[in-house]
Coordinates of C-alpha atoms in Angstrom, one line a residue:
X1 CA 0.1 -0.2 0.3
X2 CA 1.6 3.3 -0.7
X3 CA 1.8 6.0 0.9
X4 CA -1.2 8.4 1.6
X5 CA -3.4 5.3 0.9
X6 CA -5.8 3.4 3.4
X7 CA -8.4 0.9 4.0
X8 CA -11.8 1.7 5.5
X9 CA -14.9 -1.1 6.8
X10 CA -12.4 -5.0 5.5
X11 CA -12.6 -2.5 1.9
X12 CA -10.1 -3.9 -0.2
X13 CA -10.5 -1.2 -2.3
X14 CA -7.7 1.1 -2.4
X15 CA -9.0 4.5 -1.6
X16 CA -7.1 7.5 -2.8
X17 CA -7.5 9.7 0.1
X18 CA -6.9 12.9 -2.1
X19 CA -9.4 12.3 -4.3
X20 CA -12.4 11.8 -1.5
X21 CA -13.4 8.4 -1.8
X22 CA -12.5 7.8 1.3
X23 CA -14.7 9.9 3.2
X24 CA -18.2 8.0 1.5
X25 CA -16.4 4.2 2.4
X26 CA -16.2 6.0 6.0
X27 CA -19.6 6.4 6.3
X28 CA -21.3 3.2 3.9
X29 CA -18.8 1.2 3.5
X30 CA -21.8 -2.1 2.5
X31 CA -23.0 0.6 -0.4
X32 CA -19.1 1.7 -1.0
X33 CA -19.0 0.2 -4.5
X34 CA -16.0 -2.2 -5.2
X35 CA -14.1 -1.6 -8.0
X36 CA -11.3 -3.5 -9.3
X37 CA -7.9 -2.6 -8.8
X38 CA -6.2 -0.2 -11.7
X39 CA -3.5 0.8 -10.5
X40 CA -0.4 -1.3 -11.1
X41 CA 2.4 -1.5 -7.7
X42 CA 5.8 -0.2 -8.8
X43 CA 8.9 -0.5 -7.4
X44 CA 8.7 2.3 -6.0
X45 CA 6.1 1.4 -3.5
X46 CA 7.6 -2.5 -3.7
X47 CA 11.2 -0.9 -1.8
X48 CA 9.0 1.3 0.7
X49 CA 7.0 -2.0 1.7
X50 CA 10.2 -3.8 2.3
X51 CA 11.6 -1.2 4.3
X52 CA 8.9 -1.1 6.5
X53 CA 8.8 -4.8 7.5
X54 CA 12.5 -4.1 7.8
X55 CA 12.1 -1.8 10.4
X56 CA 9.3 -3.4 11.7
X57 CA 11.4 -6.5 12.0
X58 CA 13.8 -4.6 13.9
X59 CA 11.7 -3.1 16.7
X60 CA 9.9 -6.0 18.0
X61 CA 13.5 -7.8 19.1
X62 CA 13.1 -9.3 22.1
X63 CA 14.3 -7.6 25.2
X64 CA 16.3 -9.2 28.4
X65 CA 13.7 -9.7 31.2
X66 CA 16.2 -8.3 33.9
X67 CA 17.0 -4.7 32.3
X68 CA 16.9 -1.7 34.7
X69 CA 16.2 2.1 35.1
X70 CA 18.9 4.3 36.2
X71 CA 16.9 7.5 37.1
X72 CA 18.9 10.6 35.3
X73 CA 19.1 13.4 37.7
X74 CA 19.2 14.6 41.1
X75 CA 17.0 13.7 44.3
X76 CA 17.5 13.3 47.4
X77 CA 19.8 15.6 49.6
X78 CA 21.7 16.4 47.0
X79 CA 19.4 18.2 45.8
X80 CA 18.2 20.3 49.0
X81 CA 22.4 21.1 49.2
X82 CA 22.3 22.0 45.7
X83 CA 19.5 24.4 46.6
X84 CA 21.3 25.4 49.8
X85 CA 24.8 26.2 47.8
X86 CA 23.0 28.1 45.0
X87 CA 21.3 30.3 47.7
X88 CA 24.9 30.4 49.4
X89 CA 26.1 31.7 46.6
X90 CA 23.4 34.2 46.5
X91 CA 23.7 35.6 49.4
X92 CA 27.3 36.4 49.3
X93 CA 27.1 38.0 45.8
X94 CA 24.1 40.5 47.5
X95 CA 26.1 40.7 50.8
X96 CA 29.6 41.7 48.2
X97 CA 27.4 43.7 45.8
X98 CA 26.3 46.1 49.2
X99 CA 30.2 46.2 50.7
X100 CA 31.2 47.4 47.7
X101 CA 29.0 50.2 46.8
X102 CA 29.3 51.2 51.1
X103 CA 33.2 51.5 50.2
X104 CA 32.4 53.6 47.3
X105 CA 30.1 55.8 48.9
X106 CA 32.7 56.4 52.3
X107 CA 36.0 56.5 50.1
X108 CA 34.2 59.1 48.1
X109 CA 35.0 57.7 44.7
X110 CA 34.4 59.2 41.5
X111 CA 35.6 59.9 37.9
X112 CA 38.3 62.0 39.1
X113 CA 39.9 60.5 41.8
X114 CA 39.5 59.5 45.5
X115 CA 37.9 61.8 48.3
X116 CA 40.2 64.5 48.3
X117 CA 42.8 62.8 45.9
X118 CA 41.7 64.1 42.4
X119 CA 43.9 62.8 39.7
X120 CA 44.5 65.9 36.3
X121 CA 46.1 66.1 33.5
X122 CA 49.0 68.1 35.5
X123 CA 49.4 64.9 38.2
X124 CA 47.6 64.9 41.5
X125 CA 45.9 67.5 43.4
X126 CA 45.6 67.1 47.5
X127 CA 42.7 69.3 49.1
X128 CA 42.4 69.1 52.7
X129 CA 45.2 68.0 55.4
X130 CA 47.2 65.0 54.1
X131 CA 49.3 62.6 56.0
X132 CA 52.3 60.5 54.7
X133 CA 53.7 57.3 56.2
X134 CA 56.1 56.2 54.1
X135 CA 58.7 58.2 51.5
X136 CA 56.9 60.5 48.9
X137 CA 58.4 61.1 45.0
X138 CA 57.5 63.6 43.2
X139 CA 59.1 65.7 41.4
X140 CA 57.1 69.0 41.8
X141 CA 54.7 70.1 44.9
X142 CA 53.3 73.5 45.4
X143 CA 49.8 75.0 46.7
X144 CA 46.7 76.5 45.0
X145 CA 47.2 80.2 44.4
X146 CA 45.3 81.5 47.4
X147 CA 46.8 79.8 50.0
X148 CA 50.3 78.4 51.2
X149 CA 52.2 75.2 51.4
X150 CA 52.6 73.5 54.6
X151 CA 55.0 70.7 55.8
X152 CA 54.0 69.9 59.1
X153 CA 55.9 67.1 61.3
X154 CA 55.7 66.0 65.1
X155 CA 59.8 65.3 65.2
X156 CA 61.5 67.3 62.0
X157 CA 61.0 68.1 58.6
X158 CA 63.8 66.4 55.9
X159 CA 64.1 67.0 52.4
X160 CA 67.0 65.1 50.4
X161 CA 68.1 65.6 47.3
X162 CA 69.9 62.1 46.0
X163 CA 71.8 61.3 42.6
X164 CA 71.1 58.9 39.7
X165 CA 73.0 56.8 41.8
X166 CA 71.1 56.9 44.5
X167 CA 73.6 58.8 46.9
X168 CA 72.4 61.8 49.1
X169 CA 74.4 65.2 47.5
X170 CA 72.0 67.5 49.5
X171 CA 69.6 67.6 52.4
X172 CA 67.9 70.5 54.7
X173 CA 66.7 69.3 57.7
X174 CA 63.7 71.7 60.1
X175 CA 63.9 70.7 63.4
X176 CA 62.8 71.9 67.0
X177 CA 66.1 73.3 68.2
X178 CA 68.1 74.0 64.3
X179 CA 68.1 74.4 61.0
X180 CA 70.5 72.2 59.4
X181 CA 71.2 72.2 55.7
X182 CA 74.5 69.8 54.5
X183 CA 75.4 70.7 50.7
X184 CA 78.7 71.7 48.9
X185 CA 77.5 75.1 48.5
X186 CA 74.5 77.4 50.5
X187 CA 73.2 80.0 48.3
X188 CA 70.4 82.7 48.8
X189 CA 69.5 84.6 46.2
X190 CA 66.9 88.0 45.6
X191 CA 63.8 87.4 44.0
X192 CA 64.1 90.3 41.7
X193 CA 67.4 90.2 39.7
X194 CA 68.9 86.5 40.9
X195 CA 72.1 88.0 43.0
X196 CA 73.2 86.3 45.9
X197 CA 72.7 88.0 48.5
X198 CA 74.5 84.7 51.2
X199 CA 76.7 82.0 50.2
X200 CA 78.6 79.7 52.2
X201 CA 80.9 76.7 50.9
X202 CA 84.1 75.0 53.0
X203 CA 86.5 77.8 51.4
X204 CA 84.7 80.8 51.8
X205 CA 80.8 82.8 53.0
X206 CA 80.3 85.4 50.9
X207 CA 77.7 88.6 51.0
X208 CA 76.2 90.0 48.6
X209 CA 74.1 92.4 50.0
X210 CA 74.2 96.4 50.2
X211 CA 74.5 96.6 53.9
X212 CA 75.2 94.4 56.7
X213 CA 73.3 95.4 59.9
X214 CA 74.2 93.5 63.4
X215 CA 71.3 95.2 66.2
X216 CA 72.4 92.7 68.7
X217 CA 73.4 94.3 72.0
X218 CA 76.7 92.3 72.5
X219 CA 77.2 93.3 68.2
X220 CA 79.3 91.1 66.5
X221 CA 81.7 88.4 67.6
X222 CA 84.8 87.3 65.5
X223 CA 86.6 84.4 66.8
X224 CA 89.6 85.2 63.8
X225 CA 90.5 88.0 61.6
X226 CA 88.2 90.3 59.5
X227 CA 89.2 92.1 56.4
X228 CA 87.2 95.2 55.4
X229 CA 87.6 97.8 52.9
X230 CA 85.0 100.3 54.5
X231 CA 83.6 99.8 58.3
X232 CA 80.9 102.4 59.3
X233 CA 78.4 103.3 61.5
X234 CA 74.6 104.2 61.1
X235 CA 73.7 107.7 60.5
X236 CA 73.9 109.5 63.7
X237 CA 74.8 106.4 65.9
X238 CA 78.6 106.5 67.2
X239 CA 80.9 103.2 65.0
X240 CA 82.8 101.8 68.0
X241 CA 85.5 99.2 68.4
X242 CA 86.2 97.2 71.3
X243 CA 88.3 94.6 72.8
X244 CA 87.0 94.5 76.6
X245 CA 90.4 91.3 77.5
X246 CA 92.8 92.0 74.8
X247 CA 94.0 94.2 72.3
X248 CA 92.8 96.1 69.4
X249 CA 94.8 96.1 66.3
X250 CA 94.3 97.4 63.0
X251 CA 97.1 97.1 59.8
X252 CA 97.2 97.9 56.2
X253 CA 100.4 97.9 54.2
X254 CA 99.1 101.2 52.8
X255 CA 98.2 102.5 55.7
X256 CA 94.9 102.8 58.0
X257 CA 93.3 106.3 57.7
X258 CA 90.4 107.2 60.5
X259 CA 89.0 110.5 60.2
X260 CA 85.6 112.5 61.8
X261 CA 84.0 114.7 59.2
X262 CA 81.4 116.3 61.4
X263 CA 82.9 115.0 65.3
X264 CA 85.6 114.4 67.3
X265 CA 87.7 111.9 67.5
X266 CA 88.8 110.6 70.7
X267 CA 92.0 108.3 71.7
X268 CA 91.6 107.0 75.1
X269 CA 93.6 104.3 76.9
X270 CA 94.4 103.5 80.5
X271 CA 98.3 103.7 80.6
X272 CA 100.0 104.3 77.5
X273 CA 99.1 106.1 74.0
X274 CA 102.1 105.2 71.4
X275 CA 102.4 107.2 68.0
X276 CA 105.2 105.5 66.4
X277 CA 106.6 105.9 63.3
X278 CA 109.8 103.7 62.1
X279 CA 110.7 105.6 58.8
X280 CA 108.5 109.0 58.4
X281 CA 107.0 111.4 61.0
X282 CA 104.8 112.1 63.4
X283 CA 102.2 115.2 62.0
X284 CA 100.1 117.1 63.7
X285 CA 98.4 120.1 61.9
X286 CA 95.6 121.8 63.5
X287 CA 94.5 125.8 64.6
X288 CA 95.4 124.9 67.7
X289 CA 97.6 121.7 69.8
X290 CA 97.0 121.1 73.9
X291 CA 99.0 119.3 75.9
X292 CA 96.6 119.4 79.1
X293 CA 98.3 117.5 82.7
X294 CA 102.2 118.2 81.8
X295 CA 104.2 117.8 84.9
X296 CA 105.7 121.8 86.2
X297 CA 109.2 121.7 86.7
X298 CA 111.0 123.8 89.9
X299 CA 113.2 126.6 88.9
X300 CA 115.0 129.2 91.4
X301 CA 115.1 133.1 90.4
X302 CA 116.9 135.8 92.4
X303 CA 114.3 137.9 91.7
X304 CA 112.1 138.0 94.7
X305 CA 109.2 139.7 91.9
X306 CA 109.2 137.2 89.9
X307 CA 108.2 134.3 92.6
X308 CA 105.6 136.3 94.1
X309 CA 103.3 137.3 91.1
X310 CA 101.5 134.6 89.5
X311 CA 103.2 132.7 86.7
X312 CA 100.1 132.5 83.7
X313 CA 103.2 131.0 80.8
X314 CA 105.3 128.6 80.9
X315 CA 108.0 127.0 78.9
X316 CA 107.3 123.5 76.9
X317 CA 110.4 121.8 77.9
X318 CA 112.0 118.4 76.4
X319 CA 114.4 115.7 78.7
X320 CA 116.5 113.5 76.7
X321 CA 114.7 110.9 76.8
X322 CA 111.8 112.4 75.3
X323 CA 109.7 113.7 78.1
X324 CA 107.6 116.8 77.9
X325 CA 107.1 119.2 81.1
X326 CA 106.5 122.8 82.0
X327 CA 108.7 124.7 83.9
X328 CA 107.7 128.6 84.5
X329 CA 108.7 131.1 81.7
X330 CA 111.3 133.6 82.8
X331 CA 114.2 136.1 80.6
X332 CA 115.2 133.4 79.3
X333 CA 115.5 129.5 78.8
X334 CA 114.5 127.6 82.3
X335 CA 114.7 124.7 81.3
X336 CA 117.0 122.4 83.1
X337 CA 118.2 119.0 82.2
X338 CA 118.7 118.4 86.1
X339 CA 115.2 118.8 87.0
X340 CA 113.7 116.6 88.8
X341 CA 111.4 115.4 86.5
X342 CA 113.8 114.7 83.7
X343 CA 116.1 112.7 86.5
X344 CA 112.9 110.4 87.6
X345 CA 111.4 109.3 84.8

């Protein structure tokens, strides 16, 4: 029987289902006219029948009576454990997500940075007070335009400079008792023209300011010699050079000049004042030259009137050793080499 053909009520007639004859045979099988078979079974229908028989025989093979059926799936306590672990994983994911959101909220994470830390094109920007517990390596640190830069520490603030090999080349330490700078050369420059105001190295200290002013009550104390081309006091102030326990020496290969253009020049000492010129002379040039507190020598005169009158004029005498003394003036010279002043000097 070909595909698409059926038999109804024991009628051997093969009806074509597509032609509509089968509907009538279903309703009245007794009255359905039997017609002779007009179609021939082709080779194709025979092949189809043989394939159907073979397939039916294969499906009807005898099966083993003791065949066991194994159920496929998870049942019992395994299923409950699986659901428990899935639920635990879900709870863990929810808690983890909540903690992540809380950390992002507390730390104030944004697209630009975290909290007071902002990442910009020029670098990193910190707002407020920042504490660094470990070393900080940066190229440049500067504050905002309207606020100063403050570096604060409980002990000290140390700034180190190192070369490409990591060796220390410079160090600045600000401590509670002192500010220390360790370097080959220390310089302080003016902000306007960049000239050196103060520089110090191992060999010398240079002060490039126009004026060096010492305002201490004790003045400036120098342990060794001082070389300077000019020493002057402030306007309307006195200049005083003093050595409390030792001597004061001023030396110059081409001369020492001391002048007071609008005042007095005084030289006072407790014992002796020496004016010495080895190869030249001592020149005193003034309208009036006064030598006070010179000793007065004795002079005996035969005229009683001269001794009784008040002596107002004296003669300046010089002993052989260079000592000066006064002698009452007379008609002639009253200086006597045998005077007691010259003998006991």
